[in-house]
PDB file of C-alpha atoms in Angstrom:
ATOM      1  CA  MET A   1      91.397 102.529  99.624  1.00  0.00           C
ATOM      2  CA  ILE A   2      93.835 104.411 101.786  1.00  0.00           C
ATOM      3  CA  LYS A   3      94.098 107.979 100.549  1.00  0.00           C
ATOM      4  CA  SER A   4      97.072 109.129 102.564  1.00  0.00           C
ATOM      5  CA  ILE A   5     100.457 107.624 103.346  1.00  0.00           C
ATOM      6  CA  PRO A   6     100.615 106.096 106.850  1.00  0.00           C
ATOM      7  CA  GLY A   7     102.885 107.695 109.450  1.00  0.00           C
ATOM      8  CA  LEU A   8     106.542 107.487 108.528  1.00  0.00           C
ATOM      9  CA  GLN A   9     107.410 105.310 111.512  1.00  0.00           C
ATOM     10  CA  ARG A  10     104.732 102.734 110.618  1.00  0.00           C
ATOM     11  CA  LEU A  11     105.726 102.818 106.955  1.00  0.00           C
ATOM     12  CA  TRP A  12     109.377 102.099 107.735  1.00  0.00           C
ATOM     13  CA  ARG A  13     108.332  99.326 110.122  1.00  0.00           C
ATOM     14  CA  GLN A  14     106.289  97.632 107.377  1.00  0.00           C
ATOM     15  CA  ILE A  15     109.073  97.960 104.806  1.00  0.00           C
ATOM     16  CA  ASP A  16     111.676  96.652 107.265  1.00  0.00           C
ATOM     17  CA  LEU A  17     109.545  93.648 108.189  1.00  0.00           C
ATOM     18  CA  GLN A  18     108.818  92.822 104.565  1.00  0.00           C
ATOM     19  CA  LEU A  19     112.468  93.114 103.485  1.00  0.00           C
ATOM     20  CA  ASN A  20     113.816  91.119 106.415  1.00  0.00           C
ATOM     21  CA  ASN A  21     110.977  88.561 106.663  1.00  0.00           C
ATOM     22  CA  ARG A  22     110.362  89.245 110.338  1.00  0.00           C
ATOM     23  CA  CYS A  23     107.382  88.002 112.341  1.00  0.00           C
ATOM     24  CA  LEU A  24     104.914  90.761 113.213  1.00  0.00           C
ATOM     25  CA  LEU A  25     104.554  89.381 116.740  1.00  0.00           C
ATOM     26  CA  CYS A  26     108.033  88.254 117.852  1.00  0.00           C
ATOM     27  CA  GLN A  27     110.303  89.759 115.144  1.00  0.00           C
ATOM     28  CA  GLN A  28     111.916  86.376 114.477  1.00  0.00           C
ATOM     29  CA  PRO A  29     112.632  85.242 110.878  1.00  0.00           C
ATOM     30  CA  THR A  30     109.655  83.690 109.120  1.00  0.00           C
ATOM     31  CA  VAL A  31     108.580  82.206 105.808  1.00  0.00           C
ATOM     32  CA  ARG A  32     104.893  81.673 106.601  1.00  0.00           C
ATOM     33  CA  LEU A  33     101.816  83.647 105.514  1.00  0.00           C
ATOM     34  CA  ASN A  34     103.561  86.138 103.265  1.00  0.00           C
ATOM     35  CA  HIS A  35     106.442  86.540 105.728  1.00  0.00           C
ATOM     36  CA  ALA A  36     104.143  87.888 108.440  1.00  0.00           C
ATOM     37  CA  LEU A  37     104.176  85.202 111.167  1.00  0.00           C
ATOM     38  CA  CYS A  38     106.798  82.715 112.226  1.00  0.00           C
ATOM     39  CA  ALA A  39     105.837  79.057 112.663  1.00  0.00           C
ATOM     40  CA  CYS A  40     105.831  79.291 116.471  1.00  0.00           C
ATOM     41  CA  CYS A  41     103.541  82.336 116.610  1.00  0.00           C
ATOM     42  CA  TYR A  42     101.246  80.768 114.037  1.00  0.00           C
ATOM     43  CA  GLN A  43     100.937  77.587 116.116  1.00  0.00           C
ATOM     44  CA  ASP A  44     100.296  79.663 119.262  1.00  0.00           C
ATOM     45  CA  LEU A  45      97.340  81.535 117.780  1.00  0.00           C
ATOM     46  CA  PRO A  46      94.158  80.968 119.818  1.00  0.00           C
ATOM     47  CA  ARG A  47      91.570  78.645 118.314  1.00  0.00           C
ATOM     48  CA  LEU A  48      87.806  78.861 118.448  1.00  0.00           C
ATOM     49  CA  PRO A  49      85.958  76.091 120.305  1.00  0.00           C
ATOM     50  CA  PRO A  50      82.971  74.427 118.598  1.00  0.00           C
ATOM     51  CA  GLY A  51      80.315  77.032 117.858  1.00  0.00           C
ATOM     52  CA  CYS A  52      76.699  77.460 116.882  1.00  0.00           C
ATOM     53  CA  GLN A  53      76.093  76.112 113.381  1.00  0.00           C
ATOM     54  CA  HIS A  54      74.224  79.316 112.514  1.00  0.00           C
ATOM     55  CA  CYS A  55      76.095  82.224 114.113  1.00  0.00           C
ATOM     56  CA  ALA A  56      79.425  80.600 115.145  1.00  0.00           C
ATOM     57  CA  GLU A  57      79.075  81.762 118.761  1.00  0.00           C
ATOM     58  CA  PRO A  58      81.143  79.421 120.992  1.00  0.00           C
ATOM     59  CA  LEU A  59      78.881  76.936 122.765  1.00  0.00           C
ATOM     60  CA  PRO A  60      79.196  75.967 126.431  1.00  0.00           C
ATOM     61  CA  GLN A  61      78.331  72.311 125.736  1.00  0.00           C
ATOM     62  CA  ALA A  62      80.085  70.239 123.092  1.00  0.00           C
ATOM     63  CA  LYS A  63      76.901  68.351 122.120  1.00  0.00           C
ATOM     64  CA  GLN A  64      74.934  71.552 121.556  1.00  0.00           C
ATOM     65  CA  GLN A  65      74.634  72.592 117.888  1.00  0.00           C
ATOM     66  CA  VAL A  66      72.534  75.761 117.981  1.00  0.00           C
ATOM     67  CA  CYS A  67      72.824  78.543 120.563  1.00  0.00           C
ATOM     68  CA  GLY A  68      69.788  79.761 122.498  1.00  0.00           C
ATOM     69  CA  ARG A  69      69.786  83.088 120.663  1.00  0.00           C
ATOM     70  CA  CYS A  70      69.476  81.394 117.239  1.00  0.00           C
ATOM     71  CA  GLN A  71      66.868  78.943 118.538  1.00  0.00           C
ATOM     72  CA  GLN A  72      64.641  81.838 119.575  1.00  0.00           C
ATOM     73  CA  HIS A  73      65.458  84.168 116.687  1.00  0.00           C
ATOM     74  CA  PRO A  74      67.113  82.414 113.701  1.00  0.00           C
ATOM     75  CA  PRO A  75      69.325  84.837 111.741  1.00  0.00           C
ATOM     76  CA  HIS A  76      68.561  85.857 108.180  1.00  0.00           C
ATOM     77  CA  TYR A  77      71.936  84.601 106.916  1.00  0.00           C
ATOM     78  CA  ALA A  78      72.389  80.867 106.281  1.00  0.00           C
ATOM     79  CA  LYS A  79      75.464  80.480 108.472  1.00  0.00           C
ATOM     80  CA  ALA A  80      78.487  82.311 109.807  1.00  0.00           C
ATOM     81  CA  ILE A  81      82.098  81.191 109.539  1.00  0.00           C
ATOM     82  CA  ALA A  82      84.423  82.661 112.147  1.00  0.00           C
ATOM     83  CA  CYS A  83      88.171  82.200 111.814  1.00  0.00           C
ATOM     84  CA  LEU A  84      89.635  83.181 115.189  1.00  0.00           C
ATOM     85  CA  PRO A  85      88.520  84.294 118.660  1.00  0.00           C
ATOM     86  CA  TYR A  86      88.585  88.015 119.389  1.00  0.00           C
ATOM     87  CA  GLN A  87      91.400  87.950 121.922  1.00  0.00           C
ATOM     88  CA  PRO A  88      95.150  88.633 121.963  1.00  0.00           C
ATOM     89  CA  PRO A  89      97.105  88.667 119.750  1.00  0.00           C
ATOM     90  CA  ILE A  90      94.365  88.954 117.095  1.00  0.00           C
ATOM     91  CA  GLN A  91      92.690  91.757 119.015  1.00  0.00           C
ATOM     92  CA  GLY A  92      95.877  93.805 119.033  1.00  0.00           C
ATOM     93  CA  LEU A  93      96.727  93.113 115.394  1.00  0.00           C
ATOM     94  CA  LEU A  94      93.236  94.138 114.329  1.00  0.00           C
ATOM     95  CA  ALA A  95      93.400  97.355 116.357  1.00  0.00           C
ATOM     96  CA  GLN A  96      96.786  98.170 114.808  1.00  0.00           C
ATOM     97  CA  PHE A  97      95.322  97.615 111.336  1.00  0.00           C
ATOM     98  CA  LYS A  98      91.922  99.218 111.898  1.00  0.00           C
ATOM     99  CA  PHE A  99      92.867 102.317 113.859  1.00  0.00           C
ATOM    100  CA  ASN A 100      96.517 102.871 112.908  1.00  0.00           C
ATOM    101  CA  GLY A 101      96.415 101.908 109.235  1.00  0.00           C
ATOM    102  CA  ASP A 102      99.070  99.176 109.593  1.00  0.00           C
ATOM    103  CA  LEU A 103      98.784  97.446 106.216  1.00  0.00           C
ATOM    104  CA  ALA A 104     101.176  94.644 107.156  1.00  0.00           C
ATOM    105  CA  CYS A 105      98.753  93.609 109.916  1.00  0.00           C
ATOM    106  CA  GLY A 106      95.849  93.850 107.486  1.00  0.00           C
ATOM    107  CA  GLN A 107      97.596  91.619 104.945  1.00  0.00           C
ATOM    108  CA  LEU A 108      98.338  89.067 107.660  1.00  0.00           C
ATOM    109  CA  LEU A 109      94.742  89.031 108.963  1.00  0.00           C
ATOM    110  CA  GLY A 110      93.341  88.658 105.463  1.00  0.00           C
ATOM    111  CA  SER A 111      95.752  85.787 104.827  1.00  0.00           C
ATOM    112  CA  LEU A 112      94.664  84.095 108.057  1.00  0.00           C
ATOM    113  CA  MET A 113      91.042  84.326 106.915  1.00  0.00           C
ATOM    114  CA  ALA A 114      91.881  82.891 103.490  1.00  0.00           C
ATOM    115  CA  CYS A 115      93.923  80.101 105.080  1.00  0.00           C
ATOM    116  CA  HIS A 116      91.082  79.186 107.444  1.00  0.00           C
ATOM    117  CA  LEU A 117      88.585  79.053 104.593  1.00  0.00           C
ATOM    118  CA  ARG A 118      90.896  76.786 102.612  1.00  0.00           C
ATOM    119  CA  GLN A 119      91.766  74.398 105.449  1.00  0.00           C
ATOM    120  CA  GLN A 120      88.669  74.295 107.617  1.00  0.00           C
ATOM    121  CA  GLU A 121      85.687  75.303 105.503  1.00  0.00           C
ATOM    122  CA  GLN A 122      86.078  73.789 102.051  1.00  0.00           C
ATOM    123  CA  ALA A 123      82.276  73.771 101.646  1.00  0.00           C
ATOM    124  CA  ALA A 124      82.206  77.555 101.974  1.00  0.00           C
ATOM    125  CA  LEU A 125      84.182  77.983  98.776  1.00  0.00           C
ATOM    126  CA  THR A 126      82.083  75.599  96.679  1.00  0.00           C
ATOM    127  CA  VAL A 127      79.149  78.044  96.496  1.00  0.00           C
ATOM    128  CA  ASN A 128      81.438  80.496  94.645  1.00  0.00           C
ATOM    129  CA  PRO A 129      79.977  83.566  96.374  1.00  0.00           C
ATOM    130  CA  VAL A 130      80.399  87.235  95.571  1.00  0.00           C
ATOM    131  CA  LEU A 131      82.305  88.852  98.441  1.00  0.00           C
ATOM    132  CA  VAL A 132      80.531  91.889  99.920  1.00  0.00           C
ATOM    133  CA  PRO A 133      82.389  93.728 102.709  1.00  0.00           C
ATOM    134  CA  VAL A 134      80.413  95.403 105.471  1.00  0.00           C
ATOM    135  CA  PRO A 135      80.309  99.010 104.241  1.00  0.00           C
ATOM    136  CA  LEU A 136      81.213 102.112 106.214  1.00  0.00           C
ATOM    137  CA  HIS A 137      79.139 105.263 106.009  1.00  0.00           C
ATOM    138  CA  ARG A 138      80.825 107.874 103.820  1.00  0.00           C
ATOM    139  CA  LYS A 139      81.503 110.113 106.852  1.00  0.00           C
ATOM    140  CA  ARG A 140      83.223 107.279 108.733  1.00  0.00           C
ATOM    141  CA  LEU A 141      85.130 106.343 105.593  1.00  0.00           C
ATOM    142  CA  ARG A 142      86.445 109.901 105.246  1.00  0.00           C
ATOM    143  CA  GLN A 143      87.611 109.830 108.857  1.00  0.00           C
ATOM    144  CA  ARG A 144      89.332 106.423 108.695  1.00  0.00           C
ATOM    145  CA  GLN A 145      90.347 106.717 105.011  1.00  0.00           C
ATOM    146  CA  PHE A 146      89.833 102.995 104.373  1.00  0.00           C
ATOM    147  CA  ASN A 147      87.373 100.190 105.077  1.00  0.00           C
ATOM    148  CA  GLN A 148      89.081  97.364 106.950  1.00  0.00           C
ATOM    149  CA  SER A 149      86.480  94.785 105.816  1.00  0.00           C
ATOM    150  CA  HIS A 150      87.089  95.753 102.187  1.00  0.00           C
ATOM    151  CA  LEU A 151      90.845  95.236 102.535  1.00  0.00           C
ATOM    152  CA  LEU A 152      90.289  91.829 104.175  1.00  0.00           C
ATOM    153  CA  ALA A 153      87.937  90.905 101.331  1.00  0.00           C
ATOM    154  CA  GLN A 154      90.562  91.929  98.772  1.00  0.00           C
ATOM    155  CA  VAL A 155      93.050  89.422 100.190  1.00  0.00           C
ATOM    156  CA  ILE A 156      90.458  86.612 100.254  1.00  0.00           C
ATOM    157  CA  ALA A 157      89.263  87.412  96.732  1.00  0.00           C
ATOM    158  CA  SER A 158      92.827  87.359  95.414  1.00  0.00           C
ATOM    159  CA  LYS A 159      93.809  84.083  97.086  1.00  0.00           C
ATOM    160  CA  HIS A 160      90.611  82.202  96.210  1.00  0.00           C
ATOM    161  CA  LYS A 161      89.834  83.894  92.864  1.00  0.00           C
ATOM    162  CA  LEU A 162      86.435  85.137  94.009  1.00  0.00           C
ATOM    163  CA  ARG A 163      84.617  88.227  92.803  1.00  0.00           C
ATOM    164  CA  LEU A 164      84.532  91.226  95.138  1.00  0.00           C
ATOM    165  CA  ASP A 165      81.779  93.834  94.872  1.00  0.00           C
ATOM    166  CA  SER A 166      82.298  96.676  97.338  1.00  0.00           C
ATOM    167  CA  HIS A 167      79.509  98.754  95.788  1.00  0.00           C
ATOM    168  CA  LEU A 168      76.719  96.196  96.043  1.00  0.00           C
ATOM    169  CA  CYS A 169      75.651  97.263  99.529  1.00  0.00           C
ATOM    170  CA  GLN A 170      75.834 100.787 100.913  1.00  0.00           C
ATOM    171  CA  ARG A 171      75.437 102.097 104.442  1.00  0.00           C
ATOM    172  CA  THR A 172      72.841 104.863 104.184  1.00  0.00           C
ATOM    173  CA  LYS A 173      72.694 105.743 107.908  1.00  0.00           C
ATOM    174  CA  ASN A 174      75.631 107.030 109.901  1.00  0.00           C
ATOM    175  CA  THR A 175      74.914 104.757 112.844  1.00  0.00           C
ATOM    176  CA  GLN A 176      76.418 104.935 116.303  1.00  0.00           C
ATOM    177  CA  SER A 177      79.376 102.627 116.966  1.00  0.00           C
ATOM    178  CA  GLN A 178      78.139  99.227 118.145  1.00  0.00           C
ATOM    179  CA  ARG A 179      80.964  98.680 120.631  1.00  0.00           C
ATOM    180  CA  GLU A 180      79.322 100.337 123.633  1.00  0.00           C
ATOM    181  CA  LEU A 181      75.767  99.104 122.966  1.00  0.00           C
ATOM    182  CA  ASN A 182      73.963  96.088 124.394  1.00  0.00           C
ATOM    183  CA  ALA A 183      72.451  93.377 122.210  1.00  0.00           C
ATOM    184  CA  LYS A 184      68.963  94.892 122.012  1.00  0.00           C
ATOM    185  CA  THR A 185      70.219  98.390 121.211  1.00  0.00           C
ATOM    186  CA  ARG A 186      72.630  97.099 118.561  1.00  0.00           C
ATOM    187  CA  LYS A 187      69.749  95.595 116.599  1.00  0.00           C
ATOM    188  CA  ALA A 188      67.790  98.852 116.652  1.00  0.00           C
ATOM    189  CA  ASN A 189      70.900 100.875 115.831  1.00  0.00           C
ATOM    190  CA  VAL A 190      71.437  99.215 112.430  1.00  0.00           C
ATOM    191  CA  ARG A 191      67.798  98.785 111.432  1.00  0.00           C
ATOM    192  CA  GLY A 192      67.348 100.248 107.947  1.00  0.00           C
ATOM    193  CA  ALA A 193      71.035 101.222 107.740  1.00  0.00           C
ATOM    194  CA  PHE A 194      71.834  99.380 104.489  1.00  0.00           C
ATOM    195  CA  GLN A 195      70.695  99.582 100.895  1.00  0.00           C
ATOM    196  CA  VAL A 196      71.435  97.100  98.095  1.00  0.00           C
ATOM    197  CA  THR A 197      72.218  98.921  94.872  1.00  0.00           C
ATOM    198  CA  ARG A 198      71.032  96.365  92.301  1.00  0.00           C
ATOM    199  CA  THR A 199      68.819  93.331  91.890  1.00  0.00           C
ATOM    200  CA  LEU A 200      70.460  89.999  92.693  1.00  0.00           C
ATOM    201  CA  HIS A 201      69.310  87.175  90.459  1.00  0.00           C
ATOM    202  CA  GLY A 202      69.800  84.161  92.692  1.00  0.00           C
ATOM    203  CA  GLN A 203      73.432  84.955  93.512  1.00  0.00           C
ATOM    204  CA  SER A 204      75.351  83.570  96.467  1.00  0.00           C
ATOM    205  CA  ILE A 205      76.841  86.230  98.745  1.00  0.00           C
ATOM    206  CA  ALA A 206      79.499  86.092 101.463  1.00  0.00           C
ATOM    207  CA  ILE A 207      79.441  89.117 103.761  1.00  0.00           C
ATOM    208  CA  ILE A 208      82.977  89.929 104.952  1.00  0.00           C
ATOM    209  CA  ASP A 209      83.319  91.411 108.447  1.00  0.00           C
ATOM    210  CA  ASP A 210      86.228  91.986 110.802  1.00  0.00           C
ATOM    211  CA  VAL A 211      84.596  91.270 114.195  1.00  0.00           C
ATOM    212  CA  MET A 212      81.230  89.632 114.813  1.00  0.00           C
ATOM    213  CA  THR A 213      79.695  90.109 118.245  1.00  0.00           C
ATOM    214  CA  THR A 214      75.892  89.877 118.279  1.00  0.00           C
ATOM    215  CA  GLY A 215      75.678  89.658 114.499  1.00  0.00           C
ATOM    216  CA  ALA A 216      73.163  92.508 114.323  1.00  0.00           C
ATOM    217  CA  THR A 217      75.016  94.353 111.560  1.00  0.00           C
ATOM    218  CA  VAL A 218      75.515  91.374 109.244  1.00  0.00           C
ATOM    219  CA  ASN A 219      71.986  90.137 109.971  1.00  0.00           C
ATOM    220  CA  GLU A 220      70.518  93.439 108.785  1.00  0.00           C
ATOM    221  CA  MET A 221      72.715  93.277 105.681  1.00  0.00           C
ATOM    222  CA  ALA A 222      71.624  89.700 104.963  1.00  0.00           C
ATOM    223  CA  LYS A 223      67.966  90.698 105.236  1.00  0.00           C
ATOM    224  CA  GLN A 224      68.422  93.391 102.603  1.00  0.00           C
ATOM    225  CA  LEU A 225      70.454  91.098 100.328  1.00  0.00           C
ATOM    226  CA  TYR A 226      67.715  88.458 100.375  1.00  0.00           C
ATOM    227  CA  ARG A 227      65.110  91.126  99.657  1.00  0.00           C
ATOM    228  CA  ALA A 228      67.166  92.095  96.599  1.00  0.00           C
ATOM    229  CA  GLY A 229      67.026  88.545  95.281  1.00  0.00           C
ATOM    230  CA  ALA A 230      70.058  86.727  96.737  1.00  0.00           C
ATOM    231  CA  ALA A 231      69.671  82.944  96.876  1.00  0.00           C
ATOM    232  CA  HIS A 232      72.220  82.273  99.629  1.00  0.00           C
ATOM    233  CA  VAL A 233      73.934  84.591 102.116  1.00  0.00           C
ATOM    234  CA  GLU A 234      76.757  83.603 104.460  1.00  0.00           C
ATOM    235  CA  VAL A 235      78.917  85.622 106.838  1.00  0.00           C
ATOM    236  CA  TRP A 236      82.698  85.220 106.893  1.00  0.00           C
ATOM    237  CA  CYS A 237      84.300  87.073 109.787  1.00  0.00           C
ATOM    238  CA  LEU A 238      87.858  87.337 110.976  1.00  0.00           C
ATOM    239  CA  ALA A 239      87.117  87.187 114.708  1.00  0.00           C
ATOM    240  CA  ARG A 240      84.208  86.091 116.894  1.00  0.00           C
ATOM    241  CA  ALA A 241      83.615  87.997 120.114  1.00  0.00           C
ATOM    242  CA  ALA A 242      81.405  87.062 123.029  1.00  0.00           C
ATOM    243  CA  PRO A 243      78.052  88.874 122.750  1.00  0.00           C
ATOM    244  CA  PRO A 244      77.176  91.394 125.471  1.00  0.00           C
ATOM    245  CA  ARG A 245      74.289  90.498 127.733  1.00  0.00           C
TER     246      ARG A 245
END
């Protein structure tokens, strides 16, 4: 949870938007998604093209069902569900939430995830999974003061009445940020970085992540969750980014 009050300017902006029901993107009046987006901005959000049935990476050919990466190296998780492409305005909203502590943006992004799961992926909710956010290392958590994946998971759990367990998986290694690493290095960077804190007796798990790029982080988590006894592990991410080559 956030331990300190956001900057006064951001706090007043959030309160003003909430009181006046103004769209976070265009500032026009709105009644959609907890008064965060107007109907026009919601309709203009970018949509993901058809993706790999395993990792949700957008596919170049419509008839293709599995990407080349998953054909060669199938992921440990059963499937990934991505809600939106990692591009404007989602990219900017996520940066505002993640790095500036803008809770209004975080509430909106969590609501978009919950809405996508309800409208597009009904089957995802039938397994009644326990939501497990991608954990931050304690040093990174002290620096940022909150875990963005945990806050997204809170919104989804509330809207779909699912159980959230933020203590089930811990990050035991303070790994380097994945953003500047290539695909091969990302996999090595997170190897052995997670520990599951209890035995899972055939439970279904949904890993909650903000941005999925190569999937190395969630794949390592899924491996450890299955080792602990999980019966089914999925990945639910807010945004899908193109993997680096």
